[in-house]
XYZ file of C-alpha atoms in Angstrom:
645
model
C 121.936 109.607 14.900
C 122.432 113.260 15.876
C 124.020 114.898 12.788
C 125.987 118.130 13.210
C 124.100 121.302 12.365
C 125.826 123.022 9.421
C 124.097 126.282 10.310
C 125.858 126.395 13.671
C 128.732 128.962 13.777
C 131.270 126.398 14.956
C 130.532 124.064 12.014
C 130.732 126.860 9.481
C 134.109 128.020 10.819
C 135.596 124.491 11.107
C 134.395 122.295 8.214
C 137.387 119.970 8.596
C 136.277 119.037 12.105
C 132.729 118.393 10.881
C 134.024 116.168 8.083
C 136.258 114.270 10.474
C 133.239 113.511 12.688
C 131.471 111.933 9.694
C 134.349 109.538 8.889
C 133.533 107.110 11.709
C 131.286 104.113 11.895
C 128.163 106.178 11.036
C 129.671 107.104 7.634
C 130.530 103.462 6.880
C 126.960 102.369 7.669
C 125.429 105.153 5.527
C 127.682 104.411 2.535
C 126.909 100.699 2.790
C 123.163 101.470 2.611
C 123.688 103.823 -0.364
C 125.757 101.183 -2.189
C 123.073 98.583 -1.505
C 120.341 100.794 -2.968
C 122.339 101.912 -6.037
C 124.376 98.783 -6.965
C 122.520 95.934 -5.181
C 125.593 95.077 -3.051
C 126.759 96.479 0.292
C 130.441 95.519 -0.361
C 132.910 98.336 -0.995
C 134.603 97.807 -4.371
C 137.685 99.576 -3.018
C 138.264 96.762 -0.538
C 138.824 94.391 -3.463
C 141.924 96.402 -4.249
C 143.620 94.960 -1.140
C 144.141 91.569 -2.848
C 147.763 90.652 -3.740
C 149.070 91.668 -7.156
C 149.615 95.112 -8.568
C 147.319 94.780 -11.617
C 144.411 93.472 -9.509
C 144.772 96.400 -7.097
C 144.734 98.908 -9.947
C 141.721 97.264 -11.601
C 139.778 97.133 -8.321
C 140.531 100.755 -7.567
C 139.386 101.781 -11.056
C 136.224 99.676 -10.645
C 135.452 101.317 -7.286
C 135.883 104.757 -8.819
C 133.566 103.910 -11.739
C 130.922 102.176 -9.594
C 130.674 104.803 -6.867
C 130.845 108.257 -8.358
C 130.394 110.701 -5.493
C 128.552 113.266 -7.583
C 126.160 110.621 -8.894
C 125.502 109.350 -5.350
C 124.759 112.844 -4.021
C 122.537 113.648 -7.001
C 120.530 110.452 -6.569
C 120.152 111.044 -2.822
C 118.883 114.582 -3.386
C 116.413 113.390 -6.042
C 115.134 110.739 -3.635
C 114.677 113.351 -0.895
C 112.712 115.611 -3.236
C 110.561 112.666 -4.352
C 109.733 111.663 -0.788
C 109.071 115.224 0.372
C 105.474 115.118 -0.779
C 104.817 111.486 0.261
C 102.685 110.333 3.208
C 104.209 110.641 6.638
C 103.848 106.918 7.312
C 106.094 105.918 4.364
C 109.283 106.463 6.323
C 110.293 104.320 9.246
C 110.023 105.932 12.673
C 113.449 106.911 14.005
C 114.426 105.774 17.467
C 117.247 108.338 17.764
C 116.517 110.936 20.493
C 115.896 114.416 19.071
C 117.732 117.390 20.669
C 115.558 119.840 22.571
C 116.267 122.670 20.141
C 115.135 120.485 17.168
C 111.849 119.273 18.654
C 108.632 120.237 16.857
C 105.557 121.752 18.630
C 103.487 119.356 20.727
C 99.770 119.478 21.598
C 99.421 120.272 25.301
C 96.584 118.486 27.155
C 94.751 120.068 30.098
C 96.769 119.836 33.317
C 95.784 117.859 36.398
C 94.180 119.628 39.355
C 96.309 119.807 42.535
C 95.211 117.832 45.607
C 93.401 120.043 48.175
C 90.597 119.717 50.770
C 87.806 121.196 48.604
C 86.967 122.230 45.042
C 84.279 124.041 43.125
C 81.985 122.278 40.697
C 83.337 124.372 37.810
C 86.903 123.242 38.533
C 85.895 119.589 38.546
C 83.885 119.913 35.272
C 86.676 121.713 33.366
C 88.596 118.569 32.090
C 87.067 116.497 29.298
C 86.658 112.810 28.483
C 89.465 110.616 29.911
C 91.096 113.558 31.752
C 87.799 114.150 33.566
C 87.598 110.487 34.739
C 91.278 110.425 35.803
C 90.959 113.706 37.758
C 87.726 112.561 39.442
C 89.249 109.306 40.770
C 92.533 110.925 41.749
C 90.872 113.797 43.655
C 87.767 112.196 45.187
C 89.101 108.649 45.851
C 92.833 109.499 46.110
C 93.734 106.713 43.663
C 93.842 105.933 39.966
C 90.897 104.381 38.172
C 91.211 100.749 37.171
C 90.944 99.838 33.506
C 87.404 98.495 33.993
C 86.247 101.565 35.937
C 87.661 103.975 33.395
C 86.138 102.070 30.473
C 82.719 102.001 32.220
C 82.568 105.734 32.922
C 84.005 106.730 29.539
C 81.352 104.607 27.824
C 78.604 106.222 29.925
C 79.986 109.705 29.205
C 80.537 109.235 25.461
C 77.188 107.474 24.883
C 75.240 110.202 26.708
C 73.938 107.774 29.305
C 75.373 109.915 32.108
C 76.621 113.471 32.345
C 79.712 114.799 34.115
C 77.660 116.004 37.102
C 75.964 112.629 37.536
C 79.288 110.705 37.285
C 80.952 113.182 39.639
C 78.163 112.814 42.220
C 78.015 109.046 41.912
C 81.756 108.757 42.714
C 81.723 111.480 45.404
C 78.750 110.059 47.322
C 79.845 106.406 47.021
C 81.032 104.577 50.164
C 84.677 105.032 49.176
C 84.136 108.696 48.333
C 82.379 109.337 51.661
C 85.386 107.879 53.474
C 87.726 110.449 51.912
C 85.205 113.290 52.323
C 86.551 115.681 49.637
C 84.137 118.633 49.421
C 82.946 119.825 45.992
C 81.102 123.116 46.379
C 77.826 123.250 44.386
C 77.690 119.538 43.524
C 74.881 118.227 45.744
C 71.874 120.104 44.284
C 72.743 119.537 40.575
C 73.491 115.866 41.312
C 70.111 115.408 43.043
C 68.307 117.116 40.132
C 70.039 114.802 37.660
C 69.024 111.816 39.753
C 65.373 113.006 39.924
C 65.308 113.362 36.153
C 65.356 109.576 35.946
C 62.074 109.263 37.932
C 59.182 108.312 35.578
C 56.787 111.161 34.613
C 58.140 113.544 37.264
C 61.593 113.264 35.709
C 60.273 114.393 32.305
C 58.692 117.576 33.708
C 61.761 118.261 35.830
C 64.118 117.798 32.848
C 61.940 120.105 30.733
C 61.976 122.810 33.409
C 65.719 122.553 33.830
C 66.245 122.788 30.059
C 64.097 125.954 29.837
C 65.872 127.450 32.845
C 69.334 126.756 31.363
C 68.501 127.954 27.848
C 70.030 131.491 28.220
C 73.140 130.053 29.842
C 73.351 127.452 27.047
C 73.598 130.242 24.411
C 76.469 131.809 26.367
C 78.196 128.422 26.701
C 77.925 127.836 22.928
C 79.515 131.244 22.270
C 82.399 130.415 24.622
C 82.748 126.992 22.958
C 82.887 128.656 19.532
C 85.578 131.087 20.746
C 87.599 128.263 22.287
C 87.336 126.272 19.026
C 88.579 129.268 17.038
C 91.507 129.700 19.446
C 92.441 126.034 19.142
C 92.219 126.292 15.332
C 94.655 129.217 15.444
C 96.993 127.229 17.678
C 96.837 124.215 15.342
C 97.567 126.466 12.360
C 100.567 128.043 14.081
C 101.803 124.552 15.035
C 101.510 123.398 11.392
C 103.391 126.487 10.213
C 106.148 125.816 12.783
C 106.262 122.191 11.640
C 106.642 123.201 7.986
C 109.362 125.733 8.861
C 111.215 123.145 10.932
C 110.975 120.572 8.119
C 112.381 123.059 5.580
C 115.220 124.001 7.948
C 116.011 120.338 8.572
C 115.991 119.655 4.825
C 118.526 122.435 4.283
C 120.699 121.061 7.073
C 120.518 117.574 5.525
C 121.670 118.959 2.174
C 124.697 120.584 3.845
C 125.455 117.326 5.611
C 125.281 115.447 2.303
C 127.806 117.905 0.839
C 130.092 117.266 3.779
C 129.568 113.524 3.332
C 130.552 113.765 -0.322
C 133.786 115.522 0.587
C 134.518 112.898 3.219
C 133.901 110.106 0.700
C 136.290 111.691 -1.790
C 138.976 112.026 0.888
C 138.466 108.410 1.899
C 138.833 107.230 -1.707
C 142.055 109.232 -2.086
C 143.452 107.852 1.160
C 142.579 104.256 0.177
C 144.258 104.726 -3.210
C 147.409 105.950 -1.432
C 147.384 103.054 1.045
C 146.976 100.247 -1.518
C 150.709 100.054 -2.419
C 151.591 99.949 1.271
C 149.273 96.983 1.822
C 150.702 95.197 -1.235
C 154.214 95.638 0.174
C 153.059 94.238 3.518
C 151.612 91.170 1.770
C 154.922 90.584 -0.034
C 156.740 90.833 3.284
C 154.360 88.280 4.822
C 155.056 85.904 1.931
C 158.804 86.221 2.549
C 158.246 85.514 6.226
C 156.225 82.397 5.334
C 159.082 81.129 3.176
C 161.519 81.661 6.058
C 159.103 79.857 8.377
C 158.987 76.889 5.983
C 162.785 76.678 6.048
C 162.755 76.778 9.849
C 160.138 73.988 9.888
C 162.414 71.790 7.796
C 165.254 72.371 10.265
C 162.972 71.448 13.173
C 161.947 68.213 11.454
C 165.638 67.295 10.998
C 166.216 67.950 14.708
C 163.260 65.706 15.576
C 164.742 62.846 13.555
C 167.995 63.171 15.492
C 166.045 63.178 18.766
C 164.304 59.942 17.730
C 167.668 58.311 17.159
C 168.897 59.533 20.555
C 165.730 58.174 22.189
C 166.395 54.711 20.701
C 169.936 54.763 22.089
C 168.711 55.757 25.549
C 166.096 52.997 25.556
C 168.787 50.414 24.794
C 170.912 51.705 27.647
C 167.892 51.681 29.969
C 167.141 48.048 29.163
C 170.772 47.131 29.921
C 170.498 48.961 33.255
C 167.300 47.058 34.082
C 169.106 43.759 33.541
C 171.846 44.862 35.906
C 169.271 45.916 38.510
C 167.563 42.506 38.237
C 170.789 40.819 39.269
C 171.119 43.247 42.136
C 167.531 42.480 43.184
C 168.390 38.780 43.482
C 171.204 39.673 45.786
C 168.887 41.909 47.835
C 166.372 39.072 48.238
C 169.149 36.871 49.615
C 170.062 39.592 52.062
C 166.411 39.940 53.134
C 166.276 36.235 53.901
C 169.292 36.655 56.127
C 167.523 39.526 57.910
C 164.423 37.465 58.797
C 165.833 36.584 62.201
C 166.637 40.219 62.826
C 163.034 41.135 61.961
C 161.752 38.626 64.533
C 163.867 40.279 67.171
C 162.608 43.660 66.091
C 158.985 42.509 66.385
C 159.633 41.457 69.963
C 161.083 44.866 70.636
C 158.128 46.569 68.995
C 155.723 44.698 71.250
C 157.671 45.981 74.234
C 157.388 49.525 72.920
C 153.663 49.300 72.022
C 152.696 50.935 75.301
C 154.991 53.844 74.492
C 153.330 54.180 71.083
C 149.895 54.278 72.728
C 151.049 57.123 74.940
C 152.438 58.908 71.908
C 149.058 58.582 70.194
C 147.370 60.173 73.199
C 149.651 63.181 72.684
C 148.894 63.299 68.935
C 146.843 66.468 69.342
C 149.987 68.397 70.083
C 151.667 66.960 67.008
C 148.889 68.099 64.604
C 150.781 71.308 63.932
C 153.692 69.231 62.579
C 151.293 67.321 60.337
C 149.825 70.615 59.088
C 153.311 71.895 58.315
C 154.004 68.763 56.264
C 150.676 69.197 54.471
C 151.550 72.808 53.663
C 154.874 71.631 52.228
C 152.925 69.124 50.124
C 150.737 71.992 48.884
C 153.825 73.959 47.854
C 155.261 70.854 46.165
C 151.942 70.266 44.372
C 151.922 73.886 43.156
C 155.443 73.542 41.771
C 154.554 70.286 40.066
C 151.466 71.879 38.489
C 153.648 74.632 37.035
C 155.798 72.092 35.100
C 154.637 71.301 31.497
C 152.814 67.998 31.056
C 155.013 65.143 29.777
C 152.190 63.178 28.141
C 149.191 64.291 26.043
C 147.117 61.311 27.251
C 147.137 62.213 30.971
C 143.927 61.198 32.727
C 141.760 63.750 34.584
C 141.758 63.891 38.382
C 139.320 61.592 40.126
C 137.111 62.293 43.160
C 139.797 60.995 45.541
C 142.356 63.447 44.121
C 139.893 66.361 44.370
C 139.189 65.467 47.997
C 142.895 65.290 48.767
C 143.469 68.668 47.058
C 140.644 70.219 49.113
C 142.231 68.865 52.294
C 145.584 70.366 51.375
C 143.937 73.751 50.703
C 142.222 73.558 54.105
C 145.618 72.949 55.722
C 147.045 75.815 53.657
C 144.375 78.189 55.024
C 145.047 76.965 58.593
C 148.689 77.939 58.089
C 147.549 81.391 56.955
C 145.341 81.785 60.046
C 148.172 80.683 62.352
C 150.526 83.218 60.758
C 148.351 86.326 60.597
C 145.278 86.098 62.828
C 146.945 85.456 66.185
C 147.306 82.810 68.846
C 144.455 80.852 70.389
C 144.654 82.933 73.583
C 144.455 86.180 71.566
C 141.268 85.038 69.817
C 139.726 83.906 73.115
C 140.484 87.293 74.691
C 138.849 89.137 71.779
C 135.736 86.965 71.732
C 135.288 86.987 75.525
C 133.707 90.432 75.476
C 130.542 88.975 73.893
C 129.778 87.266 77.222
C 128.722 90.705 78.461
C 126.493 91.074 75.394
C 124.728 87.831 76.308
C 124.248 88.936 79.925
C 122.717 92.241 78.776
C 120.337 90.302 76.509
C 119.320 88.010 79.392
C 120.966 84.895 77.870
C 122.387 82.830 80.716
C 124.085 79.387 80.753
C 121.481 76.716 80.187
C 119.064 79.013 78.270
C 119.560 77.179 74.990
C 122.028 76.466 72.201
C 124.478 79.113 70.964
C 125.491 78.538 67.336
C 128.841 79.845 65.988
C 129.018 80.021 62.165
C 132.571 79.842 60.774
C 133.904 78.571 64.130
C 137.458 77.957 62.835
C 139.679 76.375 65.506
C 136.923 76.785 68.115
C 138.393 79.499 70.385
C 134.961 81.117 70.930
C 133.379 77.693 71.512
C 136.005 77.030 74.170
C 135.187 80.325 75.939
C 131.461 79.457 75.914
C 132.172 75.968 77.272
C 134.328 77.373 80.073
C 131.410 79.598 81.163
C 128.774 76.838 81.042
C 127.027 77.695 77.740
C 125.812 74.959 75.379
C 127.396 75.729 71.996
C 128.064 74.229 68.589
C 130.336 75.363 65.753
C 129.890 75.054 61.985
C 132.780 75.378 59.491
C 133.665 74.071 56.027
C 137.432 73.750 56.766
C 137.971 70.099 57.664
C 141.360 70.741 59.326
C 139.966 73.442 61.636
C 136.927 71.339 62.510
C 139.257 68.469 63.328
C 141.276 70.694 65.686
C 138.111 71.821 67.477
C 136.869 68.248 67.827
C 140.281 67.102 69.079
C 139.968 69.342 72.169
C 136.463 68.048 72.916
C 134.376 70.826 71.291
C 131.095 70.305 69.410
C 131.932 71.255 65.790
C 130.339 70.229 62.474
C 131.943 70.314 59.008
C 129.159 71.768 56.813
C 128.061 74.854 54.903
C 126.540 77.394 57.312
C 123.341 78.101 55.319
C 122.758 74.394 54.652
C 123.105 73.684 58.382
C 120.695 76.485 59.342
C 118.101 75.197 56.891
C 118.112 71.882 58.743
C 117.130 73.542 62.053
C 113.599 74.164 63.347
C 112.060 77.608 63.743
C 112.784 79.445 67.017
C 115.264 76.744 68.121
C 118.466 78.719 68.860
C 119.047 81.325 71.572
C 121.971 83.128 69.882
C 123.935 83.020 66.607
C 127.456 84.409 66.281
C 129.662 84.742 63.205
C 133.176 86.158 63.455
C 134.903 87.167 60.221
C 132.632 85.165 57.928
C 130.352 87.673 56.149
C 133.281 89.344 54.308
C 133.820 86.008 52.512
C 130.228 85.834 51.160
C 128.542 87.230 48.042
C 125.746 89.690 48.804
C 122.952 87.246 47.901
C 124.492 84.589 50.184
C 124.709 87.136 53.013
C 120.988 87.894 52.632
C 120.118 84.176 52.801
C 122.354 83.777 55.886
C 120.599 86.639 57.722
C 117.147 85.330 56.718
C 117.888 81.807 57.972
C 119.339 83.212 61.209
C 116.133 85.206 61.770
C 114.061 82.065 61.225
C 115.917 79.737 63.616
C 116.465 82.285 66.400
C 113.901 82.310 69.167
C 112.052 85.624 69.799
C 114.459 87.955 71.607
C 117.462 85.906 70.383
C 120.729 87.679 69.626
C 122.608 87.837 66.290
C 126.297 88.923 66.327
C 128.164 89.491 63.023
C 131.833 90.496 63.403
C 133.871 91.677 60.392
C 136.861 93.951 59.552
C 136.114 97.664 59.793
C 136.919 99.608 56.575
C 136.614 102.874 58.573
C 140.184 102.114 59.678
C 142.434 103.342 56.858
C 145.021 100.550 57.148
C 142.324 97.866 57.386
C 140.326 99.102 54.401
C 143.386 99.620 52.166
C 145.855 96.912 53.317
C 145.090 94.383 56.082
C 141.714 93.358 54.640
C 143.412 92.051 51.502
C 145.929 89.919 53.426
C 143.290 87.153 53.341
C 143.060 85.932 49.713
C 139.547 84.536 50.358
C 138.064 87.945 51.305
C 135.622 89.428 48.751
C 135.119 93.072 49.777
C 134.931 95.176 52.966
C 131.447 95.936 54.306
C 130.935 99.444 55.791
C 129.252 99.341 59.235
C 126.104 101.293 58.237
C 125.554 98.955 55.263
C 125.693 95.749 57.325
C 123.507 97.395 60.006
C 120.928 98.308 57.353
C 120.951 94.795 55.854
C 120.294 93.193 59.258
C 117.433 95.588 60.073
C 115.983 95.386 56.543
C 115.721 91.617 56.837
C 113.657 91.808 60.048
C 115.973 92.250 63.068
C 115.522 95.122 65.489
C 117.813 97.252 67.686
C 120.779 96.581 65.378
C 123.766 98.382 66.921
C 127.317 98.893 65.657
C 129.937 97.794 68.234
C 133.402 99.043 67.155
C 136.034 96.691 68.612
C 139.545 97.649 69.754
C 140.341 95.189 72.604
C 143.441 93.049 71.834
C 143.412 94.154 68.201
C 146.657 96.159 67.883
C 145.311 99.699 67.350
C 147.988 102.264 66.461
C 149.096 104.334 69.472
C 148.903 107.716 67.717
C 147.731 110.701 69.752
C 145.990 113.704 68.187
C 147.934 116.955 68.048
C 146.957 120.088 69.950
C 144.804 122.836 68.510
C 147.810 125.196 68.430
C 149.601 123.052 65.820
C 149.299 124.185 62.221
C 146.647 122.231 60.247
C 145.651 120.439 63.477
C 142.134 119.752 62.211
C 143.341 117.915 59.075
C 146.063 116.048 60.980
C 143.612 114.865 63.634
C 141.197 113.628 60.947
C 144.005 111.478 59.509
C 144.891 110.270 63.009
C 141.245 109.302 63.494
C 141.305 107.235 60.309
C 144.480 105.433 61.399
C 143.319 104.742 64.965
C 139.718 103.697 64.184
C 138.602 100.323 65.483
C 140.040 97.599 63.173
C 136.951 95.376 63.651
C 133.268 95.956 64.348
C 130.260 93.829 65.152
C 126.539 94.208 64.387
C 124.540 93.150 67.462
C 120.802 92.746 66.776
C 117.806 90.944 68.263
C 114.892 89.037 66.778
C 111.574 90.806 67.467
C 109.003 89.224 69.774
C 106.157 89.809 67.251
C 104.651 86.756 65.583
C 105.171 88.177 62.088
C 108.727 89.281 61.272
C 108.697 91.929 58.606
C 111.407 91.848 55.983
C 112.160 88.130 56.163
C 113.248 86.970 52.682
C 112.675 83.735 50.874
């Protein structure tokens, strides 16, 4: 917790604000801990004063005042701080609260790392010590970090005296990996060779002795420098300890001021609680009066229920009498049905004569599917209204699989109605999709080159265009009503989830995959899996086309996109382009689409008009292409980078 600094000018001038900051949750937690240490319980005795009854409230308040004297609490806290001031540093728990920069104590600064450069001197490389020396050597000579095993090996050799810095430096520099990087260390070769020769039997002893005698004067100078460096570090450590002591004393003074502020806050809280106790007692009395009124109302409701039971018995008697009357009427109806048997025979003869007309009507049933869809949509509306009515029985059974399937079919018909209302006619969709025929020609995909798969085919307008131009195509959609419409006009359409269908295909088995206004319905993870499966099943050089609303158009991104209740979120063109390329496709291009899409006919204003630049920017947002498509190709390489699992 970052406590306010009482020594700060703002806190000295505004003690009320500092006290108010301590009255939050941090104060409650601190007082609970103090109560636990002093009384053995973390409960606030003042809270007991909230119980009903005036005498109990007064007794609890008096008990809280006696049990938690503010002066006694502050005195005990200060004595505890003085007692712990001379204790070991490990007796207190380490705080996880971040310390402000201005309150941080001095830190020991290790030697810095050498910058990467083509060459170094031997003195520069020998300057770091111990682990820093090993880390610098690997980072500079091998351009990588040392593994745990490598670092442990060289540190053991260095600390045990088995190898010196020069020998370790030369061993790493002249290794196969070090020779590949070729970092030059000026003055390393000769000392390294001498150290290596020292290990030769007999000759090594004489060589080591000569080197020791030769380096004796320089060793005295090195010891003097080492002694001076040790004295300097001792001075630095002393100054750091002095700074630490000064900081601890300052922090202790600040803590004392904060405890004083805390004491004042506790006294104000006790006074406020004492003033609020009568108010709470009055509220409890009011609640008791309300409960009594509620009990009276419950008695009235029970009396009403008894009267309703009597009325129900009367209605049941009347209903039974009506059933008896209807039974007599049913007997009369059965007699009338017997008389109509001859008429039914004549009707059957007439029906046989009209059977051929019925067969012809069935052949034209495709045209009547719209009427059936309208009836289904009315059933959906009726079902929604029925669901809004309260249930009449508490023992109603849950829906079975048949009811769920019927509900799904009604929702499919409901979405077909939405598409018919807002997306456009079949001819409009065919005109919009027809431009992708040019995309196929540019990619070298001709009729007969393989299967073209359309994900989210809907009513099959794009499949119809492909069929008219001789392409082999198949559509996949989860809407059973739309798939039925496509199949009714002779198109190849499958009712299935797109990703599940792709997973059932072989690698490199499809020449092109298209998806028009599908990806905006998918979560991001599902979109990634869709792109990955498309990359797998497409043949090398195959084309992927993903069409979706363009949020660069102001009206699309803020209004028209949300006309479809199944949309999730708009996808900016650069984002979808990046996703396709990141998953392994190449040459992903953004094709902004305006043909047959109702773009606003707003012309930019001339440069002589005031604020023309701002006006034309707004015009550009309003007249941007309402849709766009990402057109990408599968690479011809055997390994496709970026393909996900």
